[in-house]
Short mmCIF file of C-alpha atoms and ligand atoms in Angstrom, two decimals:
data_model
loop_
_atom_site.label_atom_id
_atom_site.label_comp_id
_atom_site.label_asym_id
_atom_site.label_seq_id
_atom_site.Cartn_x
_atom_site.Cartn_y
_atom_site.Cartn_z
CA MET H 1469 -84.62 111.21 -80.41
CA VAL H 1470 -84.62 114.84 -82.07
CA ASN H 1471 -86.89 114.73 -85.09
CA GLN H 1472 -86.23 116.76 -88.32
CA GLU H 1473 -88.87 119.29 -87.47
CA ASP H 1474 -87.08 120.06 -84.20
CA ILE H 1475 -83.79 120.30 -86.03
CA PHE H 1476 -85.33 122.82 -88.43
CA LYS H 1477 -86.86 124.84 -85.77
CA LYS H 1478 -83.31 125.14 -83.92
CA VAL H 1479 -81.75 126.30 -87.32
CA ILE H 1480 -84.40 129.12 -87.52
CA SER H 1481 -84.10 130.22 -83.95
CA HIS H 1482 -80.18 130.08 -84.19
CA ALA H 1483 -80.26 132.12 -87.38
CA LYS H 1484 -82.21 134.86 -85.47
CA GLU H 1485 -80.27 134.67 -82.18
CA TYR H 1486 -76.76 134.74 -83.83
CA GLY H 1487 -77.46 137.65 -86.35
CA TYR H 1488 -78.06 135.84 -89.51
CA VAL H 1489 -81.66 136.02 -90.74
CA VAL H 1490 -84.86 137.47 -89.34
CA GLN H 1491 -88.35 137.82 -90.76
CA SER H 1492 -89.01 141.04 -92.73
CA SER H 1493 -90.86 143.83 -90.96
CA GLU H 1494 -90.97 141.55 -87.82
CA ILE H 1495 -92.31 144.55 -85.62
CA TYR H 1496 -95.43 144.41 -87.92
CA ASP H 1497 -95.64 140.53 -87.38
CA GLY H 1498 -93.64 139.99 -90.50
CA LEU H 1499 -94.44 139.51 -94.17
CA SER H 1500 -94.87 135.94 -95.41
CA ALA H 1501 -91.89 134.33 -97.15
CA VAL H 1502 -89.90 137.46 -97.16
CA TYR H 1503 -86.62 137.60 -94.75
CA ASP H 1504 -83.99 140.09 -93.93
CA TYR H 1505 -80.34 139.09 -93.39
CA THR H 1506 -78.80 140.69 -90.46
CA GLN H 1507 -75.21 141.31 -89.67
CA ASN H 1508 -73.62 137.87 -89.96
CA GLY H 1509 -76.09 136.86 -92.57
CA ALA H 1510 -75.17 139.73 -94.79
CA GLU H 1511 -71.48 138.66 -94.65
CA LEU H 1512 -72.30 134.99 -95.20
CA LYS H 1513 -74.42 135.79 -98.22
CA LYS H 1514 -71.75 138.30 -99.61
CA ASN H 1515 -69.09 135.42 -99.26
CA ILE H 1516 -71.36 132.77 -100.97
CA LYS H 1517 -71.65 135.14 -103.90
CA GLU H 1518 -68.09 135.87 -104.02
CA TYR H 1519 -67.22 132.11 -103.92
CA TRP H 1520 -69.56 131.65 -106.87
CA TRP H 1521 -68.44 134.66 -108.80
CA LYS H 1522 -64.89 133.74 -108.51
CA ALA H 1523 -65.36 130.17 -109.57
CA MET H 1524 -67.37 131.34 -112.54
CA VAL H 1525 -66.08 134.60 -113.81
CA GLN H 1526 -62.54 134.87 -112.57
CA MET H 1527 -61.49 131.22 -113.13
CA HIS H 1528 -62.85 131.04 -116.75
CA GLU H 1529 -61.32 133.20 -119.46
CA ASN H 1530 -64.39 132.86 -121.47
CA ILE H 1531 -67.12 133.82 -118.88
CA VAL H 1532 -67.98 137.39 -118.05
CA GLY H 1533 -70.24 139.01 -115.50
CA ILE H 1534 -72.99 141.52 -115.90
CA ASP H 1535 -75.45 143.36 -113.84
CA ALA H 1536 -78.84 143.90 -115.59
CA ALA H 1537 -81.94 145.92 -114.23
CA ILE H 1538 -84.67 144.10 -112.49
CA PHE H 1539 -87.28 145.94 -114.48
CA MET H 1540 -87.25 144.90 -118.11
CA HIS H 1541 -89.50 145.72 -121.18
CA PRO H 1542 -92.76 143.82 -120.76
CA THR H 1543 -92.52 142.15 -124.07
CA THR H 1544 -89.42 140.24 -122.60
CA TRP H 1545 -91.82 138.13 -120.49
CA LYS H 1546 -94.07 137.47 -123.45
CA ALA H 1547 -91.12 136.20 -125.45
CA SER H 1548 -89.64 134.14 -122.71
CA GLY H 1549 -92.98 132.31 -122.25
CA HIS H 1550 -93.38 133.45 -118.53
CA VAL H 1551 -96.69 135.37 -119.25
CA ASP H 1552 -98.30 132.27 -120.65
CA ALA H 1553 -96.51 129.36 -119.09
CA PHE H 1554 -94.95 130.42 -115.73
CA ASN H 1555 -97.64 128.72 -113.74
CA ASP H 1556 -98.04 126.54 -110.84
CA PRO H 1557 -100.93 124.28 -110.44
CA LEU H 1558 -102.94 125.30 -107.22
CA ILE H 1559 -105.51 123.54 -105.26
CA ASP H 1560 -107.57 124.61 -102.22
CA ASN H 1561 -108.90 122.64 -99.38
CA LYS H 1562 -112.45 123.52 -98.89
CA ASP H 1563 -112.39 123.06 -95.12
CA SER H 1564 -109.18 124.72 -93.97
CA LYS H 1565 -109.33 127.25 -96.86
CA LYS H 1566 -105.58 126.57 -97.19
CA ARG H 1567 -104.03 126.79 -100.60
CA TYR H 1568 -101.37 124.36 -101.93
CA ARG H 1569 -99.37 123.49 -104.87
CA ALA H 1570 -100.90 120.38 -106.32
CA ASP H 1571 -97.66 119.03 -107.53
CA VAL H 1572 -95.95 119.65 -104.04
CA LEU H 1573 -98.75 117.62 -102.29
CA VAL H 1574 -98.05 114.82 -104.49
CA GLU H 1575 -94.29 115.11 -104.19
CA ASP H 1576 -94.54 115.22 -100.47
CA TYR H 1577 -96.48 112.10 -100.60
CA VAL H 1578 -93.57 110.50 -102.50
CA ALA H 1579 -91.10 111.85 -99.97
CA ARG H 1580 -92.90 109.99 -97.44
CA ILE H 1581 -92.52 106.72 -99.44
CA GLU H 1582 -88.87 107.57 -99.91
CA ALA H 1583 -88.49 107.95 -96.05
CA LYS H 1584 -89.94 104.46 -95.68
CA ILE H 1585 -87.19 103.22 -97.89
CA ASP H 1586 -84.53 104.90 -95.74
CA LYS H 1587 -86.09 103.37 -92.71
CA GLU H 1588 -85.84 99.80 -94.28
CA VAL H 1589 -82.23 100.60 -95.10
CA GLN H 1590 -81.47 101.68 -91.55
CA LYS H 1591 -83.27 98.57 -90.02
CA ALA H 1592 -81.27 96.28 -92.43
CA SER H 1593 -78.00 97.95 -91.76
CA LYS H 1594 -78.42 97.41 -87.97
CA ARG H 1595 -79.43 93.78 -88.53
CA PHE H 1596 -76.56 92.75 -90.89
CA GLY H 1597 -73.92 95.08 -89.45
CA GLU H 1598 -70.50 95.30 -91.30
CA THR H 1599 -71.79 92.73 -94.07
CA PHE H 1600 -74.52 94.98 -95.11
CA ASP H 1601 -74.53 95.91 -98.91
CA LYS H 1602 -76.80 98.91 -99.41
CA ASN H 1603 -76.87 98.76 -103.17
CA GLN H 1604 -77.65 94.94 -103.24
CA PHE H 1605 -80.26 95.57 -100.59
CA LEU H 1606 -81.90 98.35 -102.66
CA LYS H 1607 -81.90 96.25 -105.79
CA THR H 1608 -83.35 92.96 -103.97
CA ASN H 1609 -85.51 93.56 -100.99
CA PRO H 1610 -89.16 93.07 -102.13
CA ARG H 1611 -90.72 95.71 -99.80
CA VAL H 1612 -88.25 98.40 -100.84
CA LEU H 1613 -88.71 97.56 -104.64
CA GLY H 1614 -92.40 97.81 -104.02
CA TYR H 1615 -91.93 101.17 -102.54
CA GLN H 1616 -89.73 102.32 -105.45
CA GLU H 1617 -92.07 101.11 -107.95
CA LYS H 1618 -94.93 103.01 -106.38
CA ALA H 1619 -92.89 106.25 -106.08
CA GLU H 1620 -91.67 106.13 -109.65
CA SER H 1621 -95.06 105.46 -111.15
CA ILE H 1622 -96.65 108.31 -109.13
CA LEU H 1623 -93.94 110.69 -110.21
CA LYS H 1624 -94.24 109.66 -114.03
CA ARG H 1625 -98.06 110.15 -113.93
CA LEU H 1626 -97.74 113.56 -112.39
CA GLY H 1627 -95.15 114.45 -115.00
CA ARG H 1628 -97.50 113.27 -117.78
CA SER H 1629 -100.40 115.11 -116.45
CA LEU H 1630 -98.64 118.38 -115.85
CA GLU H 1631 -96.87 118.12 -119.31
CA ALA H 1632 -100.23 117.69 -120.96
CA GLU H 1633 -101.89 120.45 -118.83
CA ASP H 1634 -104.43 117.70 -117.79
CA LEU H 1635 -105.30 119.39 -114.36
CA ALA H 1636 -108.22 117.13 -113.89
CA ASP H 1637 -105.90 114.09 -113.77
CA VAL H 1638 -103.57 115.89 -111.21
CA LYS H 1639 -106.92 116.14 -108.90
CA ASN H 1640 -107.67 112.48 -109.54
CA LEU H 1641 -104.21 111.47 -108.51
CA ILE H 1642 -104.55 113.44 -105.24
CA GLU H 1643 -107.89 111.80 -104.56
CA GLU H 1644 -106.69 108.32 -105.46
CA LEU H 1645 -103.64 108.57 -103.17
CA GLU H 1646 -106.17 109.87 -100.37
CA ILE H 1647 -103.90 112.89 -99.75
CA ALA H 1648 -105.29 114.98 -96.84
CA CYS H 1649 -104.99 118.53 -96.15
CA PRO H 1650 -101.97 118.74 -93.55
CA VAL H 1651 -104.18 121.33 -91.50
CA SER H 1652 -107.58 119.98 -91.51
CA GLY H 1653 -107.03 116.53 -92.34
CA SER H 1654 -109.88 116.70 -94.75
CA LYS H 1655 -109.91 115.38 -98.38
CA ASN H 1656 -112.31 117.98 -99.53
CA TRP H 1657 -110.47 119.57 -102.53
CA THR H 1658 -111.38 122.16 -105.25
CA ASP H 1659 -110.37 121.47 -108.74
CA VAL H 1660 -106.70 122.23 -109.74
CA LYS H 1661 -106.02 125.66 -111.47
CA GLN H 1662 -103.19 127.50 -113.02
CA PHE H 1663 -101.78 130.42 -111.12
CA ASN H 1664 -99.10 132.70 -112.75
CA LEU H 1665 -96.20 133.41 -110.46
CA MET H 1666 -95.13 136.85 -111.67
CA PHE H 1667 -95.54 139.91 -109.73
CA GLY H 1668 -96.93 143.01 -111.62
CA THR H 1669 -96.23 146.61 -111.14
CA LYS H 1670 -96.82 149.86 -112.94
CA LEU H 1671 -94.25 152.41 -114.44
CA GLY H 1672 -95.32 155.98 -114.93
CA ALA H 1673 -96.58 158.87 -113.11
CA SER H 1674 -100.33 158.82 -113.84
CA ALA H 1675 -102.81 155.92 -113.94
CA GLU H 1676 -103.72 156.63 -117.51
CA ASN H 1677 -100.06 156.59 -118.90
CA ALA H 1678 -98.77 153.83 -116.71
CA THR H 1679 -97.16 150.78 -118.43
CA ASP H 1680 -97.69 147.46 -116.84
CA LEU H 1681 -94.39 145.73 -115.82
CA TYR H 1682 -93.23 142.57 -114.13
CA LEU H 1683 -90.64 142.12 -111.47
CA ARG H 1684 -88.24 139.63 -113.00
CA PRO H 1685 -88.99 136.04 -112.01
CA GLU H 1686 -85.44 135.03 -113.19
CA THR H 1687 -82.25 136.94 -113.87
CA ALA H 1688 -81.62 134.92 -117.10
CA GLN H 1689 -83.49 137.17 -119.35
CA GLY H 1690 -81.42 140.13 -118.55
CA ILE H 1691 -78.57 137.96 -119.99
CA PHE H 1692 -80.39 136.85 -123.18
CA VAL H 1693 -81.38 140.47 -124.07
CA ASN H 1694 -77.72 141.60 -123.76
CA PHE H 1695 -76.26 138.69 -125.55
CA LEU H 1696 -75.10 140.56 -128.59
CA ASN H 1697 -74.09 143.79 -126.54
CA VAL H 1698 -71.69 141.56 -124.47
CA GLN H 1699 -70.53 139.27 -127.23
CA LYS H 1700 -69.62 142.19 -129.59
CA SER H 1701 -68.14 144.57 -127.00
CA GLY H 1702 -66.19 141.54 -125.50
CA ARG H 1703 -65.30 140.13 -128.92
CA LEU H 1704 -66.23 136.65 -127.38
CA LYS H 1705 -66.07 133.65 -129.44
CA ILE H 1706 -68.44 130.56 -128.89
CA PRO H 1707 -68.44 128.81 -126.45
CA PHE H 1708 -68.70 131.57 -123.93
CA GLY H 1709 -70.66 132.41 -120.83
CA ILE H 1710 -72.36 135.33 -119.24
CA ALA H 1711 -72.92 135.33 -115.33
CA GLN H 1712 -75.17 137.27 -113.19
CA ILE H 1713 -76.07 137.62 -109.56
CA GLY H 1714 -79.23 139.45 -108.77
CA LYS H 1715 -82.78 139.56 -107.15
CA ALA H 1716 -85.76 137.67 -108.62
CA PHE H 1717 -89.46 137.73 -107.43
CA ARG H 1718 -92.02 135.09 -107.44
CA ASN H 1719 -95.55 134.97 -105.98
CA GLU H 1720 -95.05 131.52 -104.59
CA ILE H 1721 -98.39 129.85 -103.77
CA VAL H 1722 -96.85 127.87 -100.85
CA ALA H 1723 -94.38 129.94 -98.92
CA ARG H 1724 -92.72 127.87 -96.25
CA GLN H 1725 -89.55 126.34 -95.12
CA PHE H 1726 -87.91 129.57 -94.17
CA ILE H 1727 -85.61 130.88 -96.90
CA PHE H 1728 -86.00 127.80 -98.89
CA ARG H 1729 -88.94 129.11 -100.99
CA MET H 1730 -89.24 132.99 -100.93
CA ARG H 1731 -91.12 135.67 -102.64
CA GLU H 1732 -88.07 137.84 -102.99
CA PHE H 1733 -84.68 135.98 -103.32
CA GLU H 1734 -81.47 136.08 -105.19
CA GLN H 1735 -80.15 134.00 -107.98
CA MET H 1736 -76.74 133.28 -109.41
CA GLU H 1737 -77.14 132.17 -113.04
CA MET H 1738 -74.89 131.57 -115.90
CA GLN H 1739 -75.84 131.14 -119.56
CA TYR H 1740 -73.26 129.26 -121.56
CA PHE H 1741 -73.64 130.03 -125.44
CA ILE H 1742 -72.72 127.03 -127.65
CA LYS H 1743 -72.96 125.65 -131.07
CA PRO H 1744 -76.28 123.90 -131.85
CA GLY H 1745 -75.89 120.22 -131.56
CA THR H 1746 -73.08 120.28 -128.77
CA GLN H 1747 -75.83 120.92 -125.94
CA ILE H 1748 -75.73 117.50 -124.39
CA GLU H 1749 -71.96 117.43 -124.19
CA TRP H 1750 -71.87 120.90 -122.47
CA TYR H 1751 -74.86 120.00 -120.32
CA GLU H 1752 -72.89 117.02 -118.91
CA LYS H 1753 -69.78 119.02 -118.38
CA TRP H 1754 -71.68 121.67 -116.41
CA LYS H 1755 -73.43 119.14 -114.35
CA GLU H 1756 -70.00 117.87 -113.29
CA LEU H 1757 -68.29 121.29 -112.74
CA ARG H 1758 -71.18 122.50 -110.68
CA MET H 1759 -71.21 119.46 -108.57
CA LYS H 1760 -67.46 119.95 -108.00
CA TRP H 1761 -67.87 123.29 -106.84
CA HIS H 1762 -70.35 122.20 -104.22
CA LEU H 1763 -68.00 119.35 -103.09
CA SER H 1764 -65.16 121.66 -102.79
CA LEU H 1765 -66.76 123.23 -99.64
CA GLY H 1766 -66.68 119.81 -97.92
CA MET H 1767 -70.13 119.53 -96.77
CA GLY H 1768 -70.20 115.85 -97.25
CA GLU H 1769 -70.70 113.93 -100.78
CA GLU H 1770 -73.48 112.06 -99.14
CA ASN H 1771 -75.57 115.29 -98.93
CA TYR H 1772 -75.79 115.79 -102.62
CA ARG H 1773 -77.47 113.95 -105.49
CA PHE H 1774 -78.68 114.62 -109.03
CA HIS H 1775 -82.38 114.47 -109.93
CA ASP H 1776 -83.19 114.52 -113.60
CA HIS H 1777 -86.51 116.13 -114.51
CA GLU H 1778 -89.51 114.26 -115.62
CA LYS H 1779 -91.33 117.46 -116.49
CA LEU H 1780 -89.32 119.85 -118.48
CA ALA H 1781 -89.80 123.58 -118.17
CA HIS H 1782 -91.36 125.29 -121.34
CA TYR H 1783 -87.80 126.19 -122.51
CA ALA H 1784 -85.68 123.08 -121.90
CA ASP H 1785 -84.72 119.89 -123.68
CA ALA H 1786 -82.80 118.51 -120.76
CA ALA H 1787 -82.77 119.48 -117.08
CA SER H 1788 -81.29 118.23 -113.81
CA ASP H 1789 -81.37 119.55 -110.27
CA ILE H 1790 -78.54 119.12 -107.87
CA GLU H 1791 -80.37 118.35 -104.63
CA PHE H 1792 -79.24 118.79 -101.13
CA ARG H 1793 -80.14 117.01 -97.99
CA PHE H 1794 -81.76 119.86 -96.13
CA PRO H 1795 -83.28 119.39 -92.55
CA PHE H 1796 -86.52 118.49 -94.27
CA GLY H 1797 -85.05 116.03 -96.72
CA PHE H 1798 -83.49 116.06 -100.27
CA LYS H 1799 -84.64 119.25 -102.24
CA GLU H 1800 -83.47 121.16 -105.19
CA LEU H 1801 -80.53 123.48 -104.43
CA GLU H 1802 -79.41 124.28 -108.17
CA GLY H 1803 -80.79 123.63 -111.52
CA ILE H 1804 -78.70 122.84 -114.79
CA HIS H 1805 -80.81 123.34 -117.89
CA SER H 1806 -80.26 122.83 -121.54
CA ARG H 1807 -82.32 125.64 -122.81
CA THR H 1808 -81.82 125.05 -126.67
CA ASP H 1809 -82.21 128.23 -128.71
CA PHE H 1810 -85.66 128.92 -127.20
CA ASP H 1811 -84.94 132.11 -125.58
CA LEU H 1812 -82.70 133.83 -128.22
CA ALA H 1813 -84.94 132.60 -131.12
CA SER H 1814 -88.05 133.94 -129.38
CA HIS H 1815 -86.51 137.34 -128.45
CA GLU H 1816 -85.46 137.63 -132.21
CA LYS H 1817 -89.14 137.02 -133.10
CA TYR H 1818 -90.59 139.47 -130.64
CA SER H 1819 -88.06 142.19 -131.17
CA GLY H 1820 -87.64 141.88 -134.84
CA LYS H 1821 -83.64 142.19 -134.09
CA LYS H 1822 -81.16 139.65 -135.17
CA LEU H 1823 -79.61 137.75 -132.13
CA GLN H 1824 -77.18 135.71 -134.01
CA TYR H 1825 -73.60 134.73 -133.75
CA PHE H 1826 -71.20 134.89 -136.84
CA ASP H 1827 -69.01 131.64 -136.62
CA PRO H 1828 -65.73 132.40 -138.18
CA GLU H 1829 -64.77 128.65 -138.32
CA LEU H 1830 -68.14 127.59 -140.06
CA ASN H 1831 -68.41 131.07 -142.01
CA GLN H 1832 -72.02 130.93 -140.97
CA ASN H 1833 -74.41 132.82 -138.81
CA TYR H 1834 -76.67 130.96 -136.22
CA VAL H 1835 -78.71 131.38 -133.07
CA PRO H 1836 -76.56 129.79 -130.36
CA TYR H 1837 -77.84 127.14 -128.03
CA VAL H 1838 -77.67 127.59 -124.39
CA VAL H 1839 -76.75 125.58 -121.19
CA GLU H 1840 -77.66 127.35 -117.92
CA THR H 1841 -76.59 126.80 -114.32
CA SER H 1842 -78.87 128.45 -111.88
CA ILE H 1843 -78.69 128.51 -108.11
CA GLY H 1844 -80.45 130.45 -105.45
CA VAL H 1845 -78.09 132.38 -103.07
CA ASP H 1846 -80.87 131.97 -100.25
CA ARG H 1847 -81.11 128.36 -100.88
CA MET H 1848 -77.29 127.82 -100.85
CA PHE H 1849 -77.36 129.94 -97.49
CA LEU H 1850 -79.76 127.46 -95.91
CA ALA H 1851 -77.71 124.43 -97.16
CA VAL H 1852 -74.51 125.88 -95.57
CA PHE H 1853 -76.13 127.13 -92.49
CA SER H 1854 -78.40 124.20 -91.69
CA ASN H 1855 -75.54 121.53 -92.45
CA SER H 1856 -73.04 123.56 -90.26
CA LEU H 1857 -75.13 123.74 -87.03
CA LYS H 1858 -74.12 121.02 -84.63
CA GLU H 1859 -74.80 120.09 -81.14
CA GLU H 1860 -71.62 118.11 -79.93
CA GLU H 1861 -71.08 116.07 -76.79
CA LEU H 1862 -67.78 116.83 -75.20
CA GLU H 1863 -65.43 114.51 -73.37
CA ASN H 1864 -66.10 116.34 -70.08
CA GLY H 1865 -69.98 115.29 -70.50
CA THR H 1866 -71.07 118.90 -71.48
CA THR H 1867 -72.38 119.81 -74.96
CA ARG H 1868 -71.43 122.69 -77.10
CA ILE H 1869 -73.41 124.28 -79.93
CA VAL H 1870 -71.12 125.02 -82.98
CA LEU H 1871 -71.67 126.45 -86.27
CA LYS H 1872 -69.24 124.81 -88.49
CA ILE H 1873 -69.42 126.99 -91.49
CA PRO H 1874 -66.69 126.31 -94.05
CA ALA H 1875 -64.02 128.91 -93.08
CA VAL H 1876 -63.92 130.44 -96.49
CA LEU H 1877 -67.51 131.47 -96.07
CA ALA H 1878 -67.58 132.39 -92.46
CA PRO H 1879 -68.87 135.88 -91.66
CA THR H 1880 -66.15 136.58 -89.11
CA LYS H 1881 -62.76 134.87 -89.73
CA ALA H 1882 -61.32 135.47 -86.22
CA ALA H 1883 -62.18 136.96 -82.76
CA VAL H 1884 -59.21 138.53 -80.76
CA LEU H 1885 -59.64 137.92 -77.03
CA PRO H 1886 -57.36 139.50 -74.26
CA LEU H 1887 -57.42 137.04 -71.40
CA ILE H 1888 -58.19 139.70 -69.03
CA LYS H 1889 -59.06 143.23 -69.38
CA LYS H 1890 -55.89 144.87 -67.88
CA ASP H 1891 -52.06 144.55 -67.88
CA GLY H 1892 -51.79 145.98 -71.40
CA LEU H 1893 -53.53 142.78 -72.84
CA PRO H 1894 -56.54 144.82 -74.52
CA GLU H 1895 -54.05 147.13 -76.17
CA ILE H 1896 -52.11 144.26 -77.70
CA ALA H 1897 -55.37 142.64 -78.85
CA HIS H 1898 -56.33 145.91 -80.68
CA LYS H 1899 -52.93 145.94 -82.32
CA ILE H 1900 -53.53 142.54 -83.65
CA ILE H 1901 -56.96 143.52 -84.95
CA ASP H 1902 -55.40 146.64 -86.67
CA ASP H 1903 -53.10 144.44 -88.47
CA LEU H 1904 -55.81 141.62 -89.46
CA LYS H 1905 -58.59 144.03 -90.51
CA TRP H 1906 -56.97 144.85 -93.77
CA ASP H 1907 -57.46 141.15 -94.93
CA PHE H 1908 -60.14 139.81 -92.84
CA ASN H 1909 -63.43 140.47 -90.96
CA VAL H 1910 -62.27 140.13 -87.43
CA ILE H 1911 -63.83 141.18 -84.00
CA TYR H 1912 -62.80 142.02 -80.56
CA ASP H 1913 -64.32 140.47 -77.48
CA GLU H 1914 -63.34 140.98 -73.94
CA LYS H 1915 -66.56 140.31 -72.07
CA ASP H 1916 -66.93 137.10 -69.69
CA ALA H 1917 -64.55 134.31 -69.09
CA VAL H 1918 -62.44 133.18 -71.93
CA GLY H 1919 -64.25 129.75 -72.02
CA ARG H 1920 -67.60 131.41 -72.45
CA ARG H 1921 -66.11 133.71 -75.15
CA TYR H 1922 -65.05 130.62 -77.13
CA ARG H 1923 -68.49 129.03 -76.77
CA ARG H 1924 -70.05 132.32 -78.07
CA GLN H 1925 -67.63 132.36 -81.16
CA ASP H 1926 -68.28 128.60 -81.82
CA ALA H 1927 -72.11 129.38 -81.86
CA ALA H 1928 -71.57 132.24 -84.11
CA GLY H 1929 -69.50 130.37 -86.66
CA THR H 1930 -66.04 132.11 -86.10
CA PRO H 1931 -63.42 129.60 -87.23
CA PHE H 1932 -60.46 131.05 -85.09
CA CYS H 1933 -60.02 132.67 -81.78
CA ILE H 1934 -56.70 134.47 -81.02
CA THR H 1935 -56.04 134.82 -77.30
CA VAL H 1936 -53.61 137.35 -75.89
CA ASP H 1937 -52.20 136.42 -72.37
CA HIS H 1938 -49.51 137.23 -70.05
CA GLN H 1939 -46.99 135.24 -72.04
CA THR H 1940 -47.65 137.38 -74.94
CA LEU H 1941 -45.96 140.35 -73.13
CA GLU H 1942 -42.79 138.13 -72.83
CA ASP H 1943 -42.41 136.27 -76.04
CA GLU H 1944 -44.90 137.92 -78.54
CA THR H 1945 -46.97 134.59 -78.90
CA VAL H 1946 -50.71 134.06 -78.68
CA THR H 1947 -52.87 130.96 -78.80
CA ILE H 1948 -54.80 130.25 -81.84
CA ARG H 1949 -57.93 128.05 -81.11
CA HIS H 1950 -59.45 126.16 -83.98
CA ARG H 1951 -63.39 126.11 -83.87
CA ASP H 1952 -63.95 122.62 -85.46
CA SER H 1953 -61.40 120.71 -83.47
CA MET H 1954 -60.98 122.95 -80.54
CA GLU H 1955 -57.24 122.49 -80.67
CA GLN H 1956 -55.13 125.27 -79.42
CA MET H 1957 -51.67 126.14 -80.72
CA ARG H 1958 -49.17 128.63 -79.57
CA ILE H 1959 -47.85 130.77 -82.71
CA ALA H 1960 -45.98 134.05 -83.01
CA VAL H 1961 -48.06 137.26 -83.33
CA SER H 1962 -46.17 137.66 -86.52
CA ALA H 1963 -47.62 134.46 -88.01
CA VAL H 1964 -51.31 134.97 -87.04
CA ASN H 1965 -52.14 136.62 -90.49
CA GLU H 1966 -50.61 133.88 -92.60
CA THR H 1967 -51.99 131.04 -90.49
CA ILE H 1968 -55.68 132.42 -90.95
CA ALA H 1969 -54.90 133.14 -94.61
CA ASN H 1970 -53.85 129.77 -95.22
CA GLU H 1971 -57.28 128.31 -94.13
CA VAL H 1972 -59.75 131.01 -95.45
CA ALA H 1973 -58.32 131.93 -98.78
CA ILE H 1974 -60.94 131.26 -101.65
CA LYS H 1975 -57.77 130.06 -103.68
CA HIS H 1976 -57.10 127.25 -101.24
CA TRP H 1977 -60.79 126.02 -101.41
CA LEU H 1978 -61.49 126.33 -105.14
CA LYS H 1979 -58.31 124.51 -105.80
CA LYS H 1980 -60.14 121.33 -104.67
CA MET H 1981 -62.24 121.60 -107.77
CA GLU H 1982 -59.29 120.72 -109.91
N1 LIG Z 412 -83.35 130.63 -114.93
C1 LIG Z 412 -83.80 129.23 -114.59
C2 LIG Z 412 -84.61 129.11 -113.31
O1 LIG Z 412 -84.87 130.23 -112.74
P1 LIG Z 412 -85.40 127.73 -111.42
O2 LIG Z 412 -85.32 126.18 -111.19
O3 LIG Z 412 -87.02 128.16 -111.44
O4 LIG Z 412 -84.67 128.06 -112.75
C3 LIG Z 412 -83.23 128.27 -110.14
O5 LIG Z 412 -84.80 128.50 -110.25
C4 LIG Z 412 -82.85 128.31 -108.76
O6 LIG Z 412 -83.34 129.49 -108.02
C5 LIG Z 412 -83.40 127.02 -107.84
O7 LIG Z 412 -82.63 125.95 -108.08
C6 LIG Z 412 -83.43 127.68 -106.40
O8 LIG Z 412 -82.14 127.54 -105.94
C7 LIG Z 412 -83.65 129.13 -106.71
N2 LIG Z 412 -84.99 129.46 -106.41
C8 LIG Z 412 -86.02 129.39 -107.27
N3 LIG Z 412 -87.27 129.73 -106.75
C9 LIG Z 412 -86.90 130.29 -105.28
C10 LIG Z 412 -87.71 130.76 -104.40
N4 LIG Z 412 -88.96 130.89 -104.48
N5 LIG Z 412 -86.97 131.10 -103.25
C11 LIG Z 412 -85.70 130.83 -103.22
N6 LIG Z 412 -84.94 130.37 -104.15
C12 LIG Z 412 -85.51 130.04 -105.23
#
């Protein structure tokens, strides 16, 4: 049986081989947790951003988008709490000299308990067959209940200790659970210490006059400091949202799992400004809307779940993650946070400028509350890419590798293939490309037998292959082959554009949210 680690290794090597993602500065042996997107990866990333931007900005009359600078005045990060509180608890193993996030060590331990629950479920489902009731089993099986109770009590204690900054207790917990270093196998740990995740840099030509700056660790602050500029120039009325896509930087202690946790990454964030007291209503609404957005891509309802936070970030009064089933288990894909008036009130205090909204209905000024949705582009990329990579057994006993990226996000929408390189077929293929290229990313491929070309496009994630053959010369029809079903249909050359458009148009996919 193929294990999760092998599947993940295949994802990483496929991403490199088919022009999606490579390690940054690879010729110099790479840079840890920094990655480059190559030709297909850049397209997929762009399509993910467009799918988000359209759903967020274009589809909401009261949400607008901005593009703020990465560098911000250093006081921003004092006001936001990042200078004092944007820390991770780190712990070193004295034997391997490896550094870990103490909370991640404990969470990984809990994930192993959850894997045991999954195993019990699988065993029971095999034993009971069709009569198996999963919910009933989870609620009544003594062994499963024991595992659940253990997992919950560990997470509760971790949450409490982190909340109280009781780092000694986090270390006690690691020792009590007898967690060993994955590298050395030893339990010889240092004390747990806090580590600030922001990258520092300098602005200015000479060392004496330079100002210390930070690379932004989240895009959200560029929205908060511009709240009044946007509200006034757009004459926006509460509730309204400001959306942004941009780079963020974090000096992550544990950089692993490919593009899941990076030091330079991209976020798609939206801050929704609301009347104080309405935050729970909006928080629930945005949880629902964001889940619908994910489900519209058809990557399987069973692969998503909500996880409400035990430990809240310094700015939040409620927070939940949308978790996705990555090849290494369920992990955070997106966060939905009720941020209260923490940020705006704090920027008011530090800047001495009023950041209030005049509510014409109440005839009153107030600092709005904020509900935020925040998703990493790279994490979304990994969710799409890893979920799409399949190895399928075919009826004739062979296997095919296919990248079933939702057609709306696929980097290349169609490959146009002349059956052979003569008899005028390449010329017709080029003419078809000349028509399609105005609307879609398409490519021409004439090398190798057509069957091999189909396989190559399957593995690259291209949803359609258009084949020009001798019949095309007679009746101006081509075959269109669907990547996922491998079905082939004969259609008129004049119908190709519309056939592709019907399957890849953003509108068609986003309508599933309604
Ligand atoms: N403004 C709120 C905020 O930044 P967060 O939970 O720290 O909240 C939001 O980050 C999202 O950004 C995460 O759900 C994840 O998708 C992405 N993200 C965070 N750190 C990341 C990293 N080191 N590498 C890749 N994506 C990351």
